[in-house]
XYZ file of C-alpha atoms in Angstrom:
573
model
C -0.187 0.114 0.084
C 0.974 3.672 -0.358
C -0.241 6.593 1.654
C -2.314 9.458 -0.412
C -2.853 12.957 1.098
C -6.272 14.323 1.213
C -6.545 17.972 2.880
C -4.635 17.845 6.151
C -4.774 13.924 6.378
C -3.841 11.052 4.464
C -5.741 7.857 3.698
C -4.592 4.137 2.890
C -4.686 3.254 -0.908
C -4.789 -0.362 -1.945
C -3.384 -1.187 -5.286
C -3.790 2.302 -6.521
C -7.936 2.182 -5.965
C -9.260 4.305 -3.158
C -11.528 2.057 -0.699
C -14.387 4.627 -0.850
C -16.777 2.880 1.232
C -14.076 2.659 4.155
C -13.274 6.241 3.459
C -16.907 7.590 3.963
C -17.076 5.410 6.920
C -13.951 6.863 8.590
C -15.515 10.266 7.630
C -18.519 9.626 9.622
C -16.698 8.339 12.529
C -13.842 11.249 12.509
C -16.859 13.675 12.652
C -18.325 12.503 15.755
C -15.127 12.146 17.411
C -13.113 14.366 19.448
C -9.717 15.328 18.187
C -6.597 15.089 20.414
C -2.617 16.092 20.202
C -0.150 12.968 19.514
C 3.330 13.851 20.008
C 6.168 11.753 19.256
C 9.902 12.121 19.350
C 11.623 10.767 16.057
C 14.289 11.068 13.896
C 13.836 10.629 10.164
C 16.756 9.222 8.034
C 16.686 12.149 5.654
C 15.089 15.697 5.406
C 12.396 14.939 2.777
C 10.918 11.874 5.166
C 7.881 12.599 7.522
C 6.271 11.340 10.441
C 2.848 10.347 10.768
C 0.404 8.948 13.302
C -1.656 6.265 11.826
C -4.904 6.172 13.787
C -7.476 3.111 13.212
C -5.712 2.824 9.743
C -6.237 6.612 8.679
C -2.983 8.398 8.370
C -2.445 11.720 9.704
C 1.008 14.041 9.152
C 2.584 15.519 11.917
C 4.749 18.575 11.940
C 8.268 18.987 13.318
C 9.040 20.898 16.351
C 12.229 21.508 18.269
C 13.813 19.532 15.461
C 12.953 15.680 16.697
C 9.682 16.689 18.469
C 6.720 15.691 15.975
C 3.208 17.046 16.879
C -0.272 16.774 15.323
C -4.048 16.617 15.556
C -6.210 13.391 14.960
C -9.258 11.818 16.473
C -9.032 9.468 19.603
C -8.510 5.970 18.138
C -11.374 3.598 18.497
C -9.059 0.283 18.500
C -5.189 1.355 17.920
C -2.503 3.559 16.919
C 1.016 3.945 15.907
C 3.508 6.228 14.682
C 5.596 5.585 11.094
C 8.085 7.489 9.032
C 7.122 7.923 5.213
C 9.527 8.308 2.261
C 8.563 11.663 0.274
C 6.419 9.301 -2.102
C 4.120 8.454 0.634
C 5.587 4.870 0.996
C 6.339 3.524 4.313
C 9.915 3.454 5.677
C 9.615 2.329 8.845
C 6.686 1.894 11.223
C 6.386 1.048 14.748
C 7.017 -2.771 15.542
C 3.455 -2.738 17.747
C 0.268 -0.862 17.977
C -0.513 1.531 20.833
C -3.958 1.256 22.977
C -6.242 4.259 22.359
C -5.852 7.333 25.109
C -8.710 10.033 25.485
C -6.389 12.972 26.289
C -3.451 14.181 24.243
C -0.953 11.888 24.445
C 2.373 12.313 26.439
C 5.744 12.887 24.827
C 6.204 9.452 23.363
C 9.312 8.111 21.765
C 9.422 6.168 18.280
C 9.315 2.520 18.470
C 9.097 2.344 22.252
C 6.145 0.325 23.476
C 6.095 1.604 26.961
C 6.503 5.609 28.296
C 7.210 4.448 31.599
C 8.310 1.412 33.619
C 7.692 0.298 37.304
C 11.175 0.136 38.689
C 11.977 -2.096 42.216
C 14.163 0.634 43.950
C 16.474 -0.287 46.648
C 15.278 0.037 50.379
C 16.655 3.031 52.317
C 18.633 1.033 54.689
C 20.465 4.003 56.584
C 19.190 7.317 57.784
C 20.876 10.261 55.397
C 23.858 11.764 56.730
C 23.193 14.764 59.198
C 24.701 17.219 56.602
C 22.543 16.396 53.821
C 19.786 18.754 53.044
C 19.068 17.834 49.481
C 16.168 19.628 47.379
C 13.346 17.871 46.115
C 13.520 17.903 42.254
C 12.319 15.682 39.495
C 15.428 15.756 37.333
C 15.518 11.653 38.080
C 12.293 9.939 37.804
C 12.406 6.170 38.227
C 11.137 4.428 35.324
C 11.049 7.033 32.645
C 13.773 8.033 29.785
C 13.644 11.599 29.023
C 15.145 12.862 25.752
C 18.028 15.571 25.686
C 18.363 16.959 22.282
C 21.779 19.104 21.880
C 21.585 21.960 18.948
C 23.252 24.324 17.523
C 26.136 25.637 15.223
C 27.362 22.715 13.006
C 30.675 23.949 12.955
C 30.970 24.197 16.648
C 29.597 20.630 17.122
C 32.223 19.340 14.916
C 34.929 21.338 16.394
C 34.303 19.845 19.910
C 34.243 16.204 18.553
C 37.612 17.005 16.427
C 39.104 17.995 19.828
C 38.416 14.771 21.498
C 41.625 14.926 23.868
C 41.283 18.645 24.489
C 39.543 20.618 27.023
C 37.639 22.941 25.087
C 33.745 23.935 25.148
C 31.751 25.524 22.848
C 28.204 27.213 23.149
C 25.152 25.620 21.846
C 21.529 24.847 23.215
C 19.827 22.202 24.299
C 16.132 20.981 24.721
C 14.879 18.725 27.777
C 11.993 16.547 26.776
C 10.181 14.406 29.570
C 6.846 12.809 29.241
C 5.078 16.002 30.246
C 7.594 18.610 30.264
C 9.624 20.539 27.828
C 12.387 23.191 28.610
C 14.876 24.813 26.340
C 17.943 26.402 27.344
C 20.135 28.440 25.228
C 23.828 29.930 25.299
C 24.858 26.712 27.232
C 28.469 25.591 27.699
C 29.043 21.988 25.849
C 32.229 19.911 26.822
C 33.714 16.562 26.768
C 33.662 14.756 30.114
C 35.910 12.656 31.720
C 39.477 11.565 31.361
C 39.874 8.032 30.321
C 36.601 8.004 28.729
C 37.380 10.614 26.122
C 39.830 7.472 24.566
C 36.527 5.538 23.521
C 34.239 6.447 20.456
C 30.957 7.050 22.429
C 31.706 10.080 24.180
C 30.623 11.715 27.483
C 29.403 15.568 27.598
C 28.896 17.949 30.270
C 26.331 20.798 30.378
C 26.857 23.774 32.077
C 24.215 26.775 32.098
C 24.970 30.270 32.515
C 25.981 30.998 36.036
C 24.112 34.439 36.328
C 21.091 33.419 34.626
C 18.043 31.768 36.462
C 18.290 28.833 34.052
C 18.229 25.305 35.748
C 16.714 21.846 35.016
C 14.758 21.067 37.807
C 16.880 23.036 39.953
C 20.372 22.129 38.701
C 22.705 24.304 36.345
C 25.082 21.812 35.802
C 24.779 18.299 34.370
C 27.079 15.404 32.935
C 25.722 12.773 30.342
C 27.798 9.526 30.952
C 28.091 7.501 27.775
C 29.057 4.083 29.593
C 31.603 4.074 27.013
C 33.308 1.201 29.143
C 30.564 -0.362 30.759
C 28.932 -2.939 28.439
C 25.982 -3.740 30.904
C 24.788 0.297 31.109
C 23.775 -0.326 34.638
C 27.056 -0.174 36.952
C 26.628 3.271 37.652
C 23.035 3.216 38.111
C 23.326 0.372 40.881
C 26.195 2.290 42.470
C 24.791 5.585 42.692
C 21.410 3.951 43.950
C 23.614 2.323 46.623
C 24.857 5.374 47.973
C 21.539 6.909 48.385
C 20.149 4.248 49.905
C 23.328 4.033 52.506
C 22.387 7.684 53.284
C 25.544 9.316 51.592
C 25.946 12.382 49.498
C 25.685 11.121 45.846
C 24.005 12.685 42.723
C 21.030 11.078 41.458
C 21.237 9.046 38.351
C 18.456 8.438 35.416
C 18.659 7.524 31.765
C 18.205 9.629 28.805
C 18.271 9.364 25.137
C 20.652 11.660 23.525
C 20.311 13.732 20.094
C 22.925 16.307 18.704
C 21.540 18.318 15.699
C 18.603 15.910 15.082
C 20.691 13.121 14.942
C 20.624 10.045 17.668
C 23.920 9.706 19.721
C 22.438 6.874 22.156
C 21.474 6.109 25.749
C 23.218 8.048 28.552
C 23.202 8.254 32.159
C 22.221 11.770 33.225
C 23.874 13.010 36.805
C 24.943 16.119 38.659
C 28.279 17.707 38.272
C 29.785 18.341 41.661
C 30.317 22.153 41.643
C 28.714 25.312 42.623
C 25.823 25.522 43.004
C 25.593 21.682 43.296
C 26.649 22.110 47.255
C 23.535 24.215 47.977
C 21.377 21.585 46.210
C 22.920 18.884 48.301
C 23.502 20.644 51.735
C 21.353 23.671 52.179
C 17.866 22.632 50.688
C 18.819 24.771 47.515
C 19.275 28.120 49.418
C 20.349 30.696 46.992
C 22.108 32.283 49.537
C 24.057 29.782 50.800
C 27.858 30.351 51.389
C 29.416 27.174 50.607
C 32.684 25.937 52.474
C 35.460 24.356 50.033
C 34.757 21.445 47.941
C 37.791 19.672 47.310
C 38.134 16.810 44.417
C 40.808 14.353 44.427
C 42.034 13.273 40.634
C 44.884 11.365 41.368
C 47.211 13.781 39.585
C 47.252 16.765 37.613
C 47.957 16.925 33.294
C 51.552 16.842 32.686
C 52.614 17.197 36.592
C 55.908 18.635 37.222
C 55.691 17.700 40.959
C 55.295 14.076 41.776
C 52.424 14.343 43.893
C 49.255 12.296 43.884
C 45.799 13.001 45.885
C 46.313 10.431 48.276
C 45.966 12.696 51.271
C 49.541 12.755 52.040
C 50.847 15.903 54.066
C 53.208 18.718 52.380
C 54.638 21.324 54.417
C 54.634 23.288 51.018
C 50.886 24.631 50.622
C 51.708 24.959 46.769
C 51.887 21.109 46.466
C 48.429 20.977 46.813
C 47.790 23.235 44.060
C 49.579 21.362 41.574
C 46.765 19.688 39.941
C 46.150 16.431 41.809
C 43.294 18.255 43.807
C 40.840 20.697 42.518
C 38.426 23.090 43.968
C 34.710 22.758 42.976
C 33.179 25.132 45.288
C 34.014 27.525 47.966
C 34.796 31.040 48.487
C 37.988 31.492 45.949
C 39.424 28.365 43.965
C 42.480 29.840 42.374
C 44.912 30.491 45.400
C 47.181 28.174 47.457
C 45.925 29.577 50.437
C 42.450 27.959 49.485
C 44.062 24.533 50.152
C 44.799 25.462 53.809
C 41.594 23.423 54.972
C 43.091 20.432 53.035
C 46.308 20.620 54.294
C 45.349 20.906 57.919
C 43.430 17.854 57.489
C 46.310 15.741 55.844
C 48.642 17.095 58.745
C 45.835 15.608 61.467
C 46.077 12.120 59.671
C 49.877 12.486 59.758
C 49.932 13.537 63.320
C 47.144 11.448 64.717
C 48.439 8.786 67.395
C 47.089 6.357 70.124
C 46.304 9.553 72.013
C 44.129 10.969 69.580
C 40.868 10.845 70.740
C 37.545 9.788 68.602
C 36.211 13.043 69.399
C 39.230 14.774 67.591
C 38.539 12.942 64.421
C 34.954 13.906 64.537
C 35.818 17.303 64.694
C 38.044 17.021 61.564
C 35.976 14.397 59.385
C 32.217 13.006 59.550
C 33.416 9.481 60.648
C 30.086 8.018 60.300
C 30.157 8.910 56.554
C 33.538 8.209 56.139
C 32.668 4.421 57.495
C 29.917 4.096 55.078
C 31.738 5.283 52.215
C 34.721 3.029 52.955
C 32.321 -0.036 53.266
C 30.629 0.717 49.725
C 33.807 0.835 48.038
C 34.598 -2.484 49.527
C 31.369 -4.148 48.663
C 30.649 -2.662 45.251
C 34.304 -2.921 44.184
C 35.132 0.518 43.402
C 38.737 -0.018 41.584
C 38.769 4.017 40.654
C 38.367 5.130 44.074
C 40.333 6.618 47.249
C 41.403 3.077 48.550
C 42.649 2.247 45.169
C 43.878 4.940 42.907
C 43.576 8.118 44.967
C 40.700 9.098 42.636
C 37.047 10.162 42.423
C 36.400 11.646 45.551
C 35.363 14.379 47.452
C 35.725 16.053 50.585
C 33.317 19.109 51.665
C 34.167 21.488 54.494
C 30.866 21.809 55.859
C 30.408 25.711 57.211
C 27.492 24.279 59.179
C 29.735 21.864 61.444
C 32.829 24.529 61.797
C 34.390 22.793 58.366
C 33.963 19.207 59.335
C 35.165 17.325 56.143
C 32.292 15.160 54.482
C 33.896 12.382 52.155
C 31.963 11.046 49.163
C 32.525 9.608 45.823
C 31.946 9.670 42.111
C 32.512 8.386 38.474
C 31.484 4.789 39.372
C 31.916 3.033 36.008
C 34.552 0.632 37.009
C 32.642 -0.842 39.687
C 30.806 -4.052 40.411
C 33.172 -6.606 38.294
C 34.969 -4.082 36.150
C 38.380 -3.667 38.019
C 41.593 -2.118 37.620
C 42.832 -4.376 40.242
C 43.036 -8.134 40.483
C 39.632 -9.288 40.389
C 40.016 -11.826 43.387
C 41.265 -8.734 45.574
C 37.914 -7.020 44.858
C 36.053 -10.209 45.402
C 37.546 -10.786 48.878
C 35.524 -11.194 51.856
C 38.506 -9.981 54.042
C 38.443 -6.362 54.364
C 42.249 -6.342 55.086
C 42.696 -7.593 51.396
C 41.040 -4.508 49.662
C 43.515 -2.868 47.740
C 44.582 0.235 49.547
C 42.687 -0.410 52.761
C 46.161 -0.530 54.549
C 48.099 1.615 52.074
C 46.777 4.955 51.665
C 47.430 7.618 54.625
C 43.768 8.129 55.810
C 42.571 4.583 55.619
C 45.676 3.385 57.078
C 45.916 5.859 60.010
C 41.739 5.709 60.603
C 41.482 1.978 60.855
C 44.396 1.906 63.186
C 41.839 2.598 65.809
C 39.294 -0.331 67.201
C 36.749 2.263 67.554
C 36.515 2.784 63.873
C 37.509 -1.000 62.734
C 34.848 -2.754 64.614
C 31.906 -0.537 63.473
C 33.238 -0.839 60.007
C 33.164 -4.610 60.025
C 29.859 -4.603 61.479
C 28.573 -2.099 58.800
C 30.172 -4.612 56.062
C 28.259 -7.411 57.151
C 24.873 -5.509 57.991
C 25.131 -3.770 54.565
C 25.593 -7.386 52.894
C 22.639 -8.565 54.680
C 20.600 -5.717 54.157
C 21.277 -4.229 50.593
C 24.534 -5.748 48.934
C 22.988 -9.199 48.071
C 21.276 -11.059 45.032
C 17.858 -10.900 46.916
C 17.752 -7.280 47.224
C 19.488 -6.201 44.342
C 18.551 -8.481 41.509
C 14.729 -7.500 41.462
C 16.047 -3.670 41.004
C 18.656 -4.823 38.399
C 16.105 -6.616 36.489
C 13.426 -3.972 36.358
C 16.061 -1.401 35.427
C 17.331 -4.065 32.346
C 13.752 -4.408 31.372
C 13.339 -0.364 30.793
C 16.804 0.085 29.120
C 16.918 -2.918 26.907
C 15.242 -1.794 23.571
C 17.245 1.232 24.188
C 20.844 -0.480 24.359
C 20.267 -2.111 21.063
C 19.315 1.153 19.446
C 22.439 2.622 21.140
C 24.744 -0.300 19.910
C 23.543 0.196 16.241
C 24.134 3.880 16.161
C 27.463 5.263 14.507
C 29.697 6.923 17.280
C 30.893 10.719 16.953
C 34.009 9.864 18.483
C 37.036 7.776 17.251
C 39.389 5.166 19.534
C 42.256 6.912 20.776
C 45.227 5.183 22.080
C 45.719 5.898 25.863
C 49.218 7.219 27.240
C 51.542 4.270 27.823
C 54.128 4.401 30.230
C 57.627 3.056 29.841
C 57.589 -0.658 30.683
C 60.615 -0.204 32.997
C 61.430 2.716 35.053
C 58.624 5.028 34.392
C 56.176 1.897 35.263
C 57.932 0.875 38.203
C 57.772 4.394 39.726
C 54.505 4.979 38.661
C 53.001 1.732 40.145
C 54.832 2.188 43.505
C 52.351 5.488 43.950
C 49.472 2.803 44.070
C 48.588 -0.282 46.415
C 49.487 -3.845 45.069
C 47.408 -5.684 42.825
C 46.928 -2.960 40.209
C 46.749 -4.698 36.595
C 49.621 -4.123 34.428
C 48.278 -6.350 31.381
C 45.320 -5.781 29.638
C 45.610 -8.219 26.701
C 43.247 -10.936 28.143
C 40.015 -8.681 28.065
C 36.936 -10.831 26.898
C 34.578 -8.633 24.906
C 31.057 -8.517 26.815
C 27.536 -8.442 25.221
C 24.842 -6.510 27.417
C 23.449 -9.979 28.720
C 27.061 -11.328 29.733
C 27.722 -8.139 31.184
C 24.820 -7.934 33.272
C 24.096 -11.517 34.262
C 27.264 -13.661 33.281
C 28.976 -15.609 32.452
C 31.571 -13.300 31.506
C 34.141 -15.974 30.820
C 36.574 -13.812 31.948
C 39.390 -14.014 34.529
C 39.773 -10.245 34.985
C 36.216 -9.458 35.172
C 32.975 -10.439 36.507
C 29.197 -9.826 35.292
C 27.139 -7.549 37.763
C 25.160 -10.001 39.222
C 28.101 -12.288 39.445
C 29.787 -9.850 41.346
C 27.342 -9.240 43.802
C 26.502 -12.843 44.530
C 30.401 -13.813 44.935
C 31.335 -10.607 46.978
C 28.261 -11.258 49.239
C 29.041 -14.923 49.873
C 32.714 -13.853 50.743
C 31.605 -11.345 53.004
C 29.496 -13.908 55.083
C 31.674 -16.609 54.778
C 34.668 -14.383 56.267
C 32.468 -13.660 59.341
C 31.099 -17.121 59.709
C 34.860 -18.453 59.965
């Protein structure tokens, strides 16, 4: 069949003979029906293709708005409706693989070839009360069971420039539109950059979005966002599970949700949406979004600066020279000032406290320096979730917030959670051990080595490991959550894997295998992997459920099962 336009709609034509009785019947029915608006996100392959809605076998044209949003009025369906993409001669290019049930009101913003608009997610239980420092805003940025769309659009040369500078820190000014089921918001003159460090070496790139600082622009209370590409996580769920677990344990953390990303009308793929930890995020996390909040310093540990001239890393070692803290291994993401050596004074004083602490140092003195409850929880989850690119392992991906409400007490929390739950930069047997002292870095890093030299911290830490294993990090609790997320994203993962990537594979820098390697590896705990030749490619299914058929990694579910068994076995012996 082909489609033929008549007035403002299209009717089915079979063998070039119009089915007149059917047409007259449709006209009579339509005259009695109420029109509603149909809304769908779609991406025709060429500019001369069109998007239509087929309502009870009658075809109605839709008009493009916002580039990828198509809208139009048509009668309420009596039996079914679906969307299709037509060629310029009205022949069908693509039609949805299913039909949709009638709705009596205008549709939500649906997505082409996605049968469901929302899903039921089996959320993780909140097993611990949030830390007293947390005062997080109520926001609709992350809605369970929904996958909104973000469309970045603007100057094509700027987009090309950004992608051509894959390994460089550049940003360009573009616009983006957020399309939820009910909500559509557009933001102009947004700084768009490539995000991450190691994630820049893979073809599917991650992005940062930064709205104008002195404007009222915000997306559900947030001005700065990251779009995480899952470029090194074939399961697509490690960050989702990890951030959800941090929240369930009452720790400061970004929320997490999935979005579909388009750039200049072209589909890019399925992404994770998280918040960027910098001003004004601290007010959203610790001050209920108070616009007049005067934040403390937010320090970020990034292991080492780019092209460092001083051999220092962000392991919380103490240096008498204050400028050593400003050598690139730490960054200041919020606070009164971020440029001067003096802005690192609070961090230096904490590292000196760590160095000087001894048997006479009281637990109260530790509590004045550090939220010890939060640190215990954070270290427990670094262990249980196998954070292999974190504080204990690589002195990386952690934050310390100097809370002004608690006289500058530091609150520790983690970020960038893609190398977790079975993807490991360290030997996998160490990450799976039930013996907490075998976790890479536990007895190596300055803070954990000193902190856990006190029985007053080691005893509750072990209790916490066992309690969190029994109440949260085990297959009985986590697998239903994982299964519900996988059900929601499966179609989008297939879509994502079929899309062309805008980046190219880049060779990471390689240290000299002799002297340079020895010097570099001496900075980190034993167990850091030196060979990557034995990696086994994983499918979505094997990365989630297993078997991985690998000696260096585990699927998400297998990691949780083996880790929880190891913890319980260790404490039963």
